[in-house]
Tab-separated table of C-alpha atoms and ligand atoms in Angstrom:
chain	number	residue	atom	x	y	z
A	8	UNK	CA	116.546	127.510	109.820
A	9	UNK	CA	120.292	127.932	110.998
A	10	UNK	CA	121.665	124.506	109.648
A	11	UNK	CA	122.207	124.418	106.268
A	12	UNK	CA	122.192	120.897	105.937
A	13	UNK	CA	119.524	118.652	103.924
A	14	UNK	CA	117.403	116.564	106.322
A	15	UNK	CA	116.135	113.350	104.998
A	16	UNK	CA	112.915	111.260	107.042
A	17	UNK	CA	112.991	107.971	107.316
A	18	UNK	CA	109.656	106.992	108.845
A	19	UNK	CA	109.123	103.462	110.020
A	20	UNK	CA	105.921	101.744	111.133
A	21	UNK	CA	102.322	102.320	110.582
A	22	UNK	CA	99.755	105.189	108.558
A	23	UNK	CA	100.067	107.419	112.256
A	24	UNK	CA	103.608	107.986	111.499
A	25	UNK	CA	103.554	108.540	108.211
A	26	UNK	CA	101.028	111.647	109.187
A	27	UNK	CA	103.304	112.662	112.005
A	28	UNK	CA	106.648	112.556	109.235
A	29	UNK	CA	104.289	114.639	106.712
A	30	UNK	CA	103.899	117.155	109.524
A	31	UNK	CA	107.309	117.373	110.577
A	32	UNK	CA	108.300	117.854	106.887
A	33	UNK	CA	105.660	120.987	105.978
A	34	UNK	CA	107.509	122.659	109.099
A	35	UNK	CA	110.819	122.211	107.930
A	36	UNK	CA	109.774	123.610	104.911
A	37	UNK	CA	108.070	126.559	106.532
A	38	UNK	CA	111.873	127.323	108.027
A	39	UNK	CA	112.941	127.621	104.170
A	40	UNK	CA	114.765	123.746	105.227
A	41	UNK	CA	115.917	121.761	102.329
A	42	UNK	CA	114.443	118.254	102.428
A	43	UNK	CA	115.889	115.393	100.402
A	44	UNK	CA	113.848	111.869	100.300
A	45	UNK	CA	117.170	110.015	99.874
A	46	UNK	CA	119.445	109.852	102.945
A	47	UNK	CA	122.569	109.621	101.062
A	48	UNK	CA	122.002	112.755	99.780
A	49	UNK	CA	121.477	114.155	103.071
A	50	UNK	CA	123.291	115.738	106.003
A	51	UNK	CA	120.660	115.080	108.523
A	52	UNK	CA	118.197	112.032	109.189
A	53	UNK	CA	115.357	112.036	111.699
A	54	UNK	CA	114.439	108.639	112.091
A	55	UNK	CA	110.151	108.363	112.937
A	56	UNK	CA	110.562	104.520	114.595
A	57	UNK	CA	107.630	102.319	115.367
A	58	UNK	CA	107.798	100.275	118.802
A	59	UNK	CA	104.888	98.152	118.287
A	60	UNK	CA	106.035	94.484	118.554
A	61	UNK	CA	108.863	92.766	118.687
A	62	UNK	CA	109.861	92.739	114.160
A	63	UNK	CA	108.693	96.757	114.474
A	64	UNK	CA	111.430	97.318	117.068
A	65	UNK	CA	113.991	95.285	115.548
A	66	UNK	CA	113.607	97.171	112.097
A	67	UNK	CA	113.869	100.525	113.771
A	68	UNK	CA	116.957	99.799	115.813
A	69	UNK	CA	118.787	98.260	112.331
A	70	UNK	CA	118.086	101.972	110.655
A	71	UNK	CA	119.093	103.744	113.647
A	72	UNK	CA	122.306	101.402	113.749
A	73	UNK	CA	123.217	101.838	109.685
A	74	UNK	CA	122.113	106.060	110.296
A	75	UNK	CA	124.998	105.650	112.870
A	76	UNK	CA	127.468	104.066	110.781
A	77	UNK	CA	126.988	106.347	108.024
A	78	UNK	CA	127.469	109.010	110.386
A	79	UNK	CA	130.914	107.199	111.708
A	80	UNK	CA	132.179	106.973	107.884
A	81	UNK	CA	131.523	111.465	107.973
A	82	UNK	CA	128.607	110.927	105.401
A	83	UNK	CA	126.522	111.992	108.158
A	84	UNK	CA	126.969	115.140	110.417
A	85	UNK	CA	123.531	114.292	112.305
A	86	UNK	CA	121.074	111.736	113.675
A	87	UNK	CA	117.790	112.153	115.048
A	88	UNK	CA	115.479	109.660	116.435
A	89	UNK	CA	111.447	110.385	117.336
A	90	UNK	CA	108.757	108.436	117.457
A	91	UNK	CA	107.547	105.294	119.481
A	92	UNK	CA	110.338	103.385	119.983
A	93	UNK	CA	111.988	106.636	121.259
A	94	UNK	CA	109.176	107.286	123.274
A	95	UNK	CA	109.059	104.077	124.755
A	96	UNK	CA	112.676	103.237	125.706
A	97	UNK	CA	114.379	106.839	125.452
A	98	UNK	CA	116.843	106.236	128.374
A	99	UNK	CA	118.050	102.499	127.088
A	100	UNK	CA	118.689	103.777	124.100
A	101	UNK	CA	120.657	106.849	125.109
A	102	UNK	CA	122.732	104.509	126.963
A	103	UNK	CA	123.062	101.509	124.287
A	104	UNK	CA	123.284	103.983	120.918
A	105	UNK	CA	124.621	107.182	122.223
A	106	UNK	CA	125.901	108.013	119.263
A	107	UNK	CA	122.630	109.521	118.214
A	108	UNK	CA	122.930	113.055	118.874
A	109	UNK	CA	118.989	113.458	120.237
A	110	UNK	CA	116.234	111.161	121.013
A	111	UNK	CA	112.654	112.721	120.799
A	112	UNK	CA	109.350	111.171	121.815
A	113	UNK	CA	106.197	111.602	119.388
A	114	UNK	CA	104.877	114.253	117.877
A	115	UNK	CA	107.830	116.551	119.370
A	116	UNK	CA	107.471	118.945	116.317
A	117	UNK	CA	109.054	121.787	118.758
A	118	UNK	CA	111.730	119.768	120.102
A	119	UNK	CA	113.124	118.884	116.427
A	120	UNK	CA	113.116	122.148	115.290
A	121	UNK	CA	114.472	123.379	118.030
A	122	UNK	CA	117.601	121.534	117.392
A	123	UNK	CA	117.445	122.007	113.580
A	124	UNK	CA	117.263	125.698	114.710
A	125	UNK	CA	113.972	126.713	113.553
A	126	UNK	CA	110.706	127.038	115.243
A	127	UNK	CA	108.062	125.675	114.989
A	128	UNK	CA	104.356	127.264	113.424
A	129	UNK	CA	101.746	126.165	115.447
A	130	UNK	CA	98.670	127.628	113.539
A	131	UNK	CA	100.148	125.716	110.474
A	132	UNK	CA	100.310	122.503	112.337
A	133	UNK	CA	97.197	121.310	110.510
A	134	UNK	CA	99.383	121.504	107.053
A	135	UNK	CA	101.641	118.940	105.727
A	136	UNK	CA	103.986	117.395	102.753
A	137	UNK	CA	102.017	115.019	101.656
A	138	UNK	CA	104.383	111.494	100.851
A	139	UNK	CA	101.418	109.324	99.411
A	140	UNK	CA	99.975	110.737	95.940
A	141	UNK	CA	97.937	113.470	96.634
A	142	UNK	CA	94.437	112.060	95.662
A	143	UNK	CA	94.567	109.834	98.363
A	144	UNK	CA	95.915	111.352	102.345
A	145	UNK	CA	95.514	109.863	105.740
A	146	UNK	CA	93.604	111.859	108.446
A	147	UNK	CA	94.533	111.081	112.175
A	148	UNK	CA	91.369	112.065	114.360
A	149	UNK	CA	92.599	110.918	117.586
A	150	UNK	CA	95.859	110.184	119.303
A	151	UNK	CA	96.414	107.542	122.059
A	152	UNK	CA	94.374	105.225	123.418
A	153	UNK	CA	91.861	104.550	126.654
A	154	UNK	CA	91.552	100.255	125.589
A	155	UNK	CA	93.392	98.135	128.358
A	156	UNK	CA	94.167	95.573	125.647
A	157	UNK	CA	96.914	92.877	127.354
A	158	UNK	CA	98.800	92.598	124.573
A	159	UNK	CA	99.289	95.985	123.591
A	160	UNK	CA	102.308	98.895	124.248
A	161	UNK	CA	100.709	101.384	121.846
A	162	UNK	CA	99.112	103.483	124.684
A	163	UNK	CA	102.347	103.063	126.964
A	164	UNK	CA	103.979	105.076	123.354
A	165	UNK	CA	100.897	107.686	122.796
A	166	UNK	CA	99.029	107.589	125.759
A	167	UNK	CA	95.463	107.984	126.947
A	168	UNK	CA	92.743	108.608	123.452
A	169	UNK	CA	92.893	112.593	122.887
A	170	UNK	CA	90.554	113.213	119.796
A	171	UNK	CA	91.632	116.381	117.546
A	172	UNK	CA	89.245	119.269	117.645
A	173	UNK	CA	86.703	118.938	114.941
A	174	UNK	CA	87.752	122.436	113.726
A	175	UNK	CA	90.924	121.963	113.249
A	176	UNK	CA	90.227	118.194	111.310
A	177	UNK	CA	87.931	120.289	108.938
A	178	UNK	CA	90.462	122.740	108.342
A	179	UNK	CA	93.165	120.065	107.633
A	180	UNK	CA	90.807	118.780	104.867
A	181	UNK	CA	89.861	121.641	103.512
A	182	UNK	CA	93.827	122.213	103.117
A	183	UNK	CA	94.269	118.726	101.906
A	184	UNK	CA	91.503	118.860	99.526
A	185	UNK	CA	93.053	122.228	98.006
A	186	UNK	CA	96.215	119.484	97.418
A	187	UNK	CA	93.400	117.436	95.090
A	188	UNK	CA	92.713	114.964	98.293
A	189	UNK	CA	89.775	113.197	96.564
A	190	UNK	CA	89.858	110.243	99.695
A	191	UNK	CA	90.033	110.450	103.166
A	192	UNK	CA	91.145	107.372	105.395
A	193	UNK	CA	90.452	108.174	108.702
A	194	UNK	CA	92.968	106.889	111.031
A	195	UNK	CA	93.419	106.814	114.873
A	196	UNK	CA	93.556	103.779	117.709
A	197	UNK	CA	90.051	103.696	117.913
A	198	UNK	CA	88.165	106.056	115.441
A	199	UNK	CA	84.731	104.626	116.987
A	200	UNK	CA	86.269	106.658	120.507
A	201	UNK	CA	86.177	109.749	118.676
A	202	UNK	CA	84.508	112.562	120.826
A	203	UNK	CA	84.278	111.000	123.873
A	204	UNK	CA	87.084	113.149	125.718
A	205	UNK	CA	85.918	116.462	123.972
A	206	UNK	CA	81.944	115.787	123.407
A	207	UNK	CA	81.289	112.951	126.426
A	208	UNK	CA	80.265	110.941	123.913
A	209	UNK	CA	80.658	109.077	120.068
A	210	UNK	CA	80.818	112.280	117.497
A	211	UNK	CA	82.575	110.231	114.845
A	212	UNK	CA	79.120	109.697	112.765
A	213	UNK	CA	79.104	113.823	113.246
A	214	UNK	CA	82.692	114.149	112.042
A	215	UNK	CA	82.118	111.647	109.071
A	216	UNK	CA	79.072	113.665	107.592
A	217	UNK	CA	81.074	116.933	108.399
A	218	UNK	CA	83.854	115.890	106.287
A	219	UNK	CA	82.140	114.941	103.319
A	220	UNK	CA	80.186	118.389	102.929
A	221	UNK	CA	84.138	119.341	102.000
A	222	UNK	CA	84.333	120.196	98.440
A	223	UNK	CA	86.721	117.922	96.875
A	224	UNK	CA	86.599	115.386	99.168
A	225	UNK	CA	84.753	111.761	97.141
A	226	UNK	CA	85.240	108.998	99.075
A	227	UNK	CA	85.795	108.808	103.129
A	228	UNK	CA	87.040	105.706	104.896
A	229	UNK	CA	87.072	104.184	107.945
A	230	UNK	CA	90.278	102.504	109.479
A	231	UNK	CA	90.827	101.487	113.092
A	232	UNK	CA	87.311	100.855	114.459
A	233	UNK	CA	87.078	99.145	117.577
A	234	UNK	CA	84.471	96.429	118.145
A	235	UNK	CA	83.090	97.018	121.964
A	236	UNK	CA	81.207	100.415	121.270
A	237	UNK	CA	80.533	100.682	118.005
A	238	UNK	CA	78.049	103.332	117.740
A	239	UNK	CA	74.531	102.310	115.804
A	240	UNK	CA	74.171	105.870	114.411
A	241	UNK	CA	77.796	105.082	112.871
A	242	UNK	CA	76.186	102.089	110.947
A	243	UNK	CA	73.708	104.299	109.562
A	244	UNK	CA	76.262	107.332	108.574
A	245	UNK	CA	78.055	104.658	106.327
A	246	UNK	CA	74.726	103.349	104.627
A	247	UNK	CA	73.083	106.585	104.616
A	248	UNK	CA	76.318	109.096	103.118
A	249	UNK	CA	77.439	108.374	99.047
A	250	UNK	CA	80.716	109.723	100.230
A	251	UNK	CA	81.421	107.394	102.967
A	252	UNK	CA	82.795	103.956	101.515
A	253	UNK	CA	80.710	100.699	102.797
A	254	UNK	CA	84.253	99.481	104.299
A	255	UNK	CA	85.237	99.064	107.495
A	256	UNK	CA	88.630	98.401	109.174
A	257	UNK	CA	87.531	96.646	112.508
A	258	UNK	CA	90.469	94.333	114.209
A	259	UNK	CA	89.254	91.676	116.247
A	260	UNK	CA	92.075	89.783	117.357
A	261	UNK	CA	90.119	86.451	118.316
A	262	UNK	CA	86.817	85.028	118.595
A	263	UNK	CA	87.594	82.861	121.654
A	264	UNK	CA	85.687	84.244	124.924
A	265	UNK	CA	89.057	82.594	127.218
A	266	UNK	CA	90.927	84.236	124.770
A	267	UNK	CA	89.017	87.606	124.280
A	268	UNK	CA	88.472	87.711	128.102
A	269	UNK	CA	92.873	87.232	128.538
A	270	UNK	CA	93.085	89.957	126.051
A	271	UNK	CA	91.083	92.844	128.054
A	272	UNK	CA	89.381	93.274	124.383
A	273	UNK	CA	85.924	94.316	126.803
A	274	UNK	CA	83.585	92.172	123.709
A	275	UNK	CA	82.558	88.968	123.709
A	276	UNK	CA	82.517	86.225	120.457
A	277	UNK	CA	79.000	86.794	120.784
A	278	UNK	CA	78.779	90.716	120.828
A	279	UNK	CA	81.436	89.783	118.108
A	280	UNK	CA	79.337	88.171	115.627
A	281	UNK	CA	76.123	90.097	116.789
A	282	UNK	CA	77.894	93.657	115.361
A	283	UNK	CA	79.088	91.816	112.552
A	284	UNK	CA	75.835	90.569	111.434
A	285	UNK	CA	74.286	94.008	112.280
A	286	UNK	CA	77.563	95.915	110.175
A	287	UNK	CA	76.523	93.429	106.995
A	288	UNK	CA	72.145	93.529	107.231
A	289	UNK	CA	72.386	97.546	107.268
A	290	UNK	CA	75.233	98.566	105.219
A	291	UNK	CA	74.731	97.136	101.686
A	292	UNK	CA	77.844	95.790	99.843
A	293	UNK	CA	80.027	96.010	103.472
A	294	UNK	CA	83.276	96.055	102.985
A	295	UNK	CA	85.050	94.379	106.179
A	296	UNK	CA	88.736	94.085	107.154
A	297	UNK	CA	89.994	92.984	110.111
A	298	UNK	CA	93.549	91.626	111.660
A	299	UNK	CA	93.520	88.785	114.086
A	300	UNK	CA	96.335	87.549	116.575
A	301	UNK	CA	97.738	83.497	116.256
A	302	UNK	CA	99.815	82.142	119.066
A	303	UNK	CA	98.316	84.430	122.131
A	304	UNK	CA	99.401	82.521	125.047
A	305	UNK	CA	96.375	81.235	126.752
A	306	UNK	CA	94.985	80.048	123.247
A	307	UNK	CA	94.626	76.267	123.160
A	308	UNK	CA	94.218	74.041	119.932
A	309	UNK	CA	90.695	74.166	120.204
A	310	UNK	CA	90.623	78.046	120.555
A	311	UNK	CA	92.568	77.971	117.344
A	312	UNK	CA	89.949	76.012	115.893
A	313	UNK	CA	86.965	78.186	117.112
A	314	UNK	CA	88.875	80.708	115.002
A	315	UNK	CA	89.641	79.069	111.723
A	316	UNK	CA	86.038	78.271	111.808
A	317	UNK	CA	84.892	81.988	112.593
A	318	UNK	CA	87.341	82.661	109.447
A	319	UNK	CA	85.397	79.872	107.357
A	320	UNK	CA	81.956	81.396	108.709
A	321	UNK	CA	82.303	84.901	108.302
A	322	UNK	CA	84.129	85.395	105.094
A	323	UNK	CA	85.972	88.861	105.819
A	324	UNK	CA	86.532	90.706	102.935
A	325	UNK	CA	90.315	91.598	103.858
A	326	UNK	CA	92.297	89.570	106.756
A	327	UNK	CA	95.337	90.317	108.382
A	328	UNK	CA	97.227	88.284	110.670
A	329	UNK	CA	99.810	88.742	112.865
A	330	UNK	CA	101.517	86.559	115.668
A	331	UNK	CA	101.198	87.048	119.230
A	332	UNK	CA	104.393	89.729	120.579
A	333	UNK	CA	105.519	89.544	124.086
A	334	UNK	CA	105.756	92.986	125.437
A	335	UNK	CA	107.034	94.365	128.098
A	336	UNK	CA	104.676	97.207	130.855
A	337	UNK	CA	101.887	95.311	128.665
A	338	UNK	CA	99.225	93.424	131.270
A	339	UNK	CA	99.772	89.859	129.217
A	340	UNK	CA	103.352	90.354	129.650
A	341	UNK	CA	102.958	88.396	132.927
A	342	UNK	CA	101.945	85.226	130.576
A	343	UNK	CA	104.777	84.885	128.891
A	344	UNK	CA	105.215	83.580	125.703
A	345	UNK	CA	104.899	79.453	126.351
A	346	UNK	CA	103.658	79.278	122.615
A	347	UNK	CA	106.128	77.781	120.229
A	348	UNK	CA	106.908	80.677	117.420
A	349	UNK	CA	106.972	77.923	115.122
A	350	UNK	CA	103.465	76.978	116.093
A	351	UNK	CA	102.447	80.783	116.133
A	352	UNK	CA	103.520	81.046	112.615
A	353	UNK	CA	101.731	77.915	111.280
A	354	UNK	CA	98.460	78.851	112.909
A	355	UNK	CA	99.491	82.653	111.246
A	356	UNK	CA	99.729	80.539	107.656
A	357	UNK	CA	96.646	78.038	108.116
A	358	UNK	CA	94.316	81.009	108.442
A	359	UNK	CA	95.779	82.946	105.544
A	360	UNK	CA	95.881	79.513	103.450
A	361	UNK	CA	92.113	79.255	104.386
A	362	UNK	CA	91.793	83.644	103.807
A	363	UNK	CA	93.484	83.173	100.485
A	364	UNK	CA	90.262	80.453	99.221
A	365	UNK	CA	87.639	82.630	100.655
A	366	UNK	CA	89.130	86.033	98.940
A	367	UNK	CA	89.624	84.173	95.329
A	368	UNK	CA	85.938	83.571	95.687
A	369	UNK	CA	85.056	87.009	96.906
A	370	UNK	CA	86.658	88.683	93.974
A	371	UNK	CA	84.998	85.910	91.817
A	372	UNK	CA	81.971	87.207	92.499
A	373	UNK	CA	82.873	90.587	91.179
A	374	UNK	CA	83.433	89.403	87.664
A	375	UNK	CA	81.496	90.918	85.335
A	376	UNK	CA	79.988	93.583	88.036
A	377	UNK	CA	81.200	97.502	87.514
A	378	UNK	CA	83.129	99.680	90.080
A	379	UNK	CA	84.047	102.843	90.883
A	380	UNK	CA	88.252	103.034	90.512
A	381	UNK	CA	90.683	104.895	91.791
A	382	UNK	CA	93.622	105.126	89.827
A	383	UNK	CA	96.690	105.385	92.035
A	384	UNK	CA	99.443	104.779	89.592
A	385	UNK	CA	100.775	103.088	86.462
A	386	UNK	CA	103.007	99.950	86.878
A	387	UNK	CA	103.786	98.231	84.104
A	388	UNK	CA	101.187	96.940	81.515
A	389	UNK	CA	98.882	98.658	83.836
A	390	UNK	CA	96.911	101.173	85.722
A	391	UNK	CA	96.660	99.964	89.312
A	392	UNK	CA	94.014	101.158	90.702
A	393	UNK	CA	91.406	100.339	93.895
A	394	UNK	CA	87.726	100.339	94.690
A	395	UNK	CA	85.957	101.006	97.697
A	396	UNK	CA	86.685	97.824	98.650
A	397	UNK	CA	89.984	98.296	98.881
A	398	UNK	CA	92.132	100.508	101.472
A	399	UNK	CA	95.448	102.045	100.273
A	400	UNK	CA	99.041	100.210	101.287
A	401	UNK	CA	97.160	96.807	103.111
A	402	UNK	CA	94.326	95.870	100.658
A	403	UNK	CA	93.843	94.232	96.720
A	404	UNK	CA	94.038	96.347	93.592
A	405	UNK	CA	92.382	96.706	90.432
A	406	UNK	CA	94.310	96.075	87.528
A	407	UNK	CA	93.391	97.739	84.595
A	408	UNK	CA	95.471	97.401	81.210
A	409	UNK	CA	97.271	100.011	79.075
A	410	UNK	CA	95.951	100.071	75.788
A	411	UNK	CA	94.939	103.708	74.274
A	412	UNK	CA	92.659	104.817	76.874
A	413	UNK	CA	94.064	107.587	78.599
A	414	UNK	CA	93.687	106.773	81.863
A	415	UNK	CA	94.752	109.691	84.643
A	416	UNK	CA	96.118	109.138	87.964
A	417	UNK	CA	94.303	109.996	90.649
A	418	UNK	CA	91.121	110.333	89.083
A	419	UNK	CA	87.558	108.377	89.337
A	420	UNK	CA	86.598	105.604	86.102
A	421	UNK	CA	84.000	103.378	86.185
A	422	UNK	CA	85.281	99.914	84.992
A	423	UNK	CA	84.222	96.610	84.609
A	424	UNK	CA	85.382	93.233	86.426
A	425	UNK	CA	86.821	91.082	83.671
A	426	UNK	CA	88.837	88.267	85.559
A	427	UNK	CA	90.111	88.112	89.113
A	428	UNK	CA	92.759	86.400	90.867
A	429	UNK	CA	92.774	85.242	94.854
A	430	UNK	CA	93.954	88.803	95.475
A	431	UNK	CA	93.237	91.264	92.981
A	432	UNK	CA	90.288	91.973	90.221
A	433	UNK	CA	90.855	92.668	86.225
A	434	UNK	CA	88.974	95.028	84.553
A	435	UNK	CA	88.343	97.189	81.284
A	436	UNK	CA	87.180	100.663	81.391
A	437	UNK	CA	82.905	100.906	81.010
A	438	UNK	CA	81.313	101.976	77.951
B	503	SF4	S1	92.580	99.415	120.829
B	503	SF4	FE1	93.801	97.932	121.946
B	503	SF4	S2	95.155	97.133	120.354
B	503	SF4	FE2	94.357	99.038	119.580
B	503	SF4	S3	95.819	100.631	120.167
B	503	SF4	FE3	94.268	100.511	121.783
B	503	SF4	S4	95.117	99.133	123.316
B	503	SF4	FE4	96.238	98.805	121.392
């Protein structure tokens, strides 16, 4: 690579970017460039930015900002920017920060390269730097997205859904497993969409069983699924295959028809419950996690309600919320935002208050039943591990304490619940 200089990544935002950033990375590295994780120590930064909502775009444009400064005070001789905020508002920002030297859209591998003087390898695009700890990698099996959800820029950033070739996501596992990848969390916009552009129809039950015939590979999990078209072979590829977890990432958003309707989600609160009850009867033990919005600007005090109470009903296993974002080029952005963000954050806080009950119980229920860990790192007094039930980076732990058992990172241990707290489970190692 002709510059000399160490590049540092900074990479904002959600598990797609991190994938993207790992990418970028292994083809630096392929131009014999020196990467450094700490941006002081660096010459160059490339920025990955997320332009999601509202806090995503605010965080993004702070780094950029300090990147600049840095670069003002000569500790800096370059800044890049990629990624969705880039992609999103390229030409405002050229005009308000031009003191970036080049703004890139996503997944413009050649176009960084390019200016870092390198080139880029295409048939080694499948290989990466991994940043998490190896046992554990994310898999993106899609880009973009095909949903007309009101609320949401994402496909204005990545476009229409483009699943990755099946050949070339069994090759990136079989490289990832060399790595000691023991699980796989499929990611995407909509992994349930996968195979429709390439197969005219739902493969993703195909894919899954595909990937776990990879030696290596232990535990597979699904992220991302979308509610409308959930395929039923899908329900029975989780029951039915040891290697798939019995988890499933499936935002819903709301349970209000007005509300579902305003969003564009395509599902009613009926087809709602009817999947979920279908997701929990089939697949034993289920698993389910799902993000919902507060403060959406048709939702009325009594829509709010019809939610807390799908909350009390349902009992989800892992619950994120977040509060409504206006966005601009989004179809809700006509709406406005006539919701109060104080009153968006205390619905936000009511449903986690009543989350936070329902989880303490959940794990309650554990105690004394064994698990399947896997150990992701040592913090403290103890290994912190994580069961099927539990996604990396957004879900609970196990928490497992040091005495003389010697306990390895990143591999499998059976263990048994001890105590539990509203968030995470205790245990001691079987046998
Ligand atoms: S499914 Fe909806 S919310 Fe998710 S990325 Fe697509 S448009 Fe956005």
């Amino acid at each position: 690579m002709k510059c000399k200089d160490k590049v540092s990544i900074i990479t904002l935002g959600c598990s797609k970017n991190t994938v993207d950033s790992e990418r970028l990375m292994n083809q630096i590295k392929l131009n014999n460039g020196k990467l450094v994780d700490d941006p002081d120590q660096a010459g160059i930064v490339i920025i990955n930015t997320c332009g999601f909502i509202e806090a995503a775009k605010q965080e993004s444009i702070d780094v950029i900002l300090n990147a600049v400064s840095l670069k003002k005070q000569g500790k800096l001789n370059k800044v890049i920017v990629a990624g969705c905020l880039s992609e999103r508002y390229m030409k405002d920002l050229e005009l308000e920060i031009p003191d970036v030297d080049r703004y890139f859209g996503t997944e413009d591998y050649e176009g960084i390269l390019d200016e870092l003087g390198g080139e880029l390898k295409y048939n080694l695009l499948g290989e990466r730097l991994l940043t998490s700890p190896a046992h554990s990698a994310y898999l993106k099996i899609s880009e973009g997205c095909d949903h007309p959800c009101s609320f949401c820029a994402i496909p204005i950033m990545r476009g229409k859904h483009k699943s990755k070739p099946m050949e070339d996501l069994l090759s990136e596992t079989r490289f990832l497993a060399s790595r000691g990848t023991k699980e796989l969390v499929l990611i995407a916009q909509d992994t349930t969409d996968y195979g429709i552009d390439i197969a005219g129809k739902r493969t993703i039950s195909n894919l899954l069983n595909s990937l776990s015939g990879i030696d290596g590979i232990e535990w597979i999990r699904l992220m991302y699924a979308y509610p409308s078209k959930f395929p039923d072979d899908l329900v029975d590829t989780i029951a039915s295959n040891p290697k798939i977890c019995n988890y499933v990432d499936i935002p819903l958003q709301h349970i209000s028809d007005s509300v579902l309707k305003s969003m564009r989600r395509g599902v009613t609160s009926d087809k709602t419950k009817e999947l979920l009850y279908k997701l929990r009867n089939r697949i034993p033990g289920l698993t389910i996690r799902t993000t919902l919005i507060t403060g959406y600007p048709n939702e009325t005090e009594k829509d709010f309600e019809d939610l807390c109470n799908f909350v009390k009903e349902f009992k989800f296993d892992r619950l994120g919320v977040f509060t409504f974002s206006v966005e601009e080029n989004t179809s809700s952005y006509i709406l406005g935002d006539p919701i109060p963000e104080k009153v968006k954050v205390e619905r936000k806080n009511i449903i986690m208050e009543i989350q936070k009950d329902i989880s303490a119980q959940i794990n309650n229920d554990f105690l004394g039943k064994s698990l399947k860990v896997l150990i992701d790192r040592i913090e403290g007094e103890y290994y912190i591990g994580r069961s099927y039930r539990d996604a990396p980076e957004v879900d609970c732990e196990v928490l497992i304490p040091i005495i003389d058992n010697h306990i390895k990172v990143g591999e499998f241990y059976s263990v048994e619940v001890c105590d539990s707290n509203e968030y995470d489970l205790f245990a001691k190692l079987s046998g």
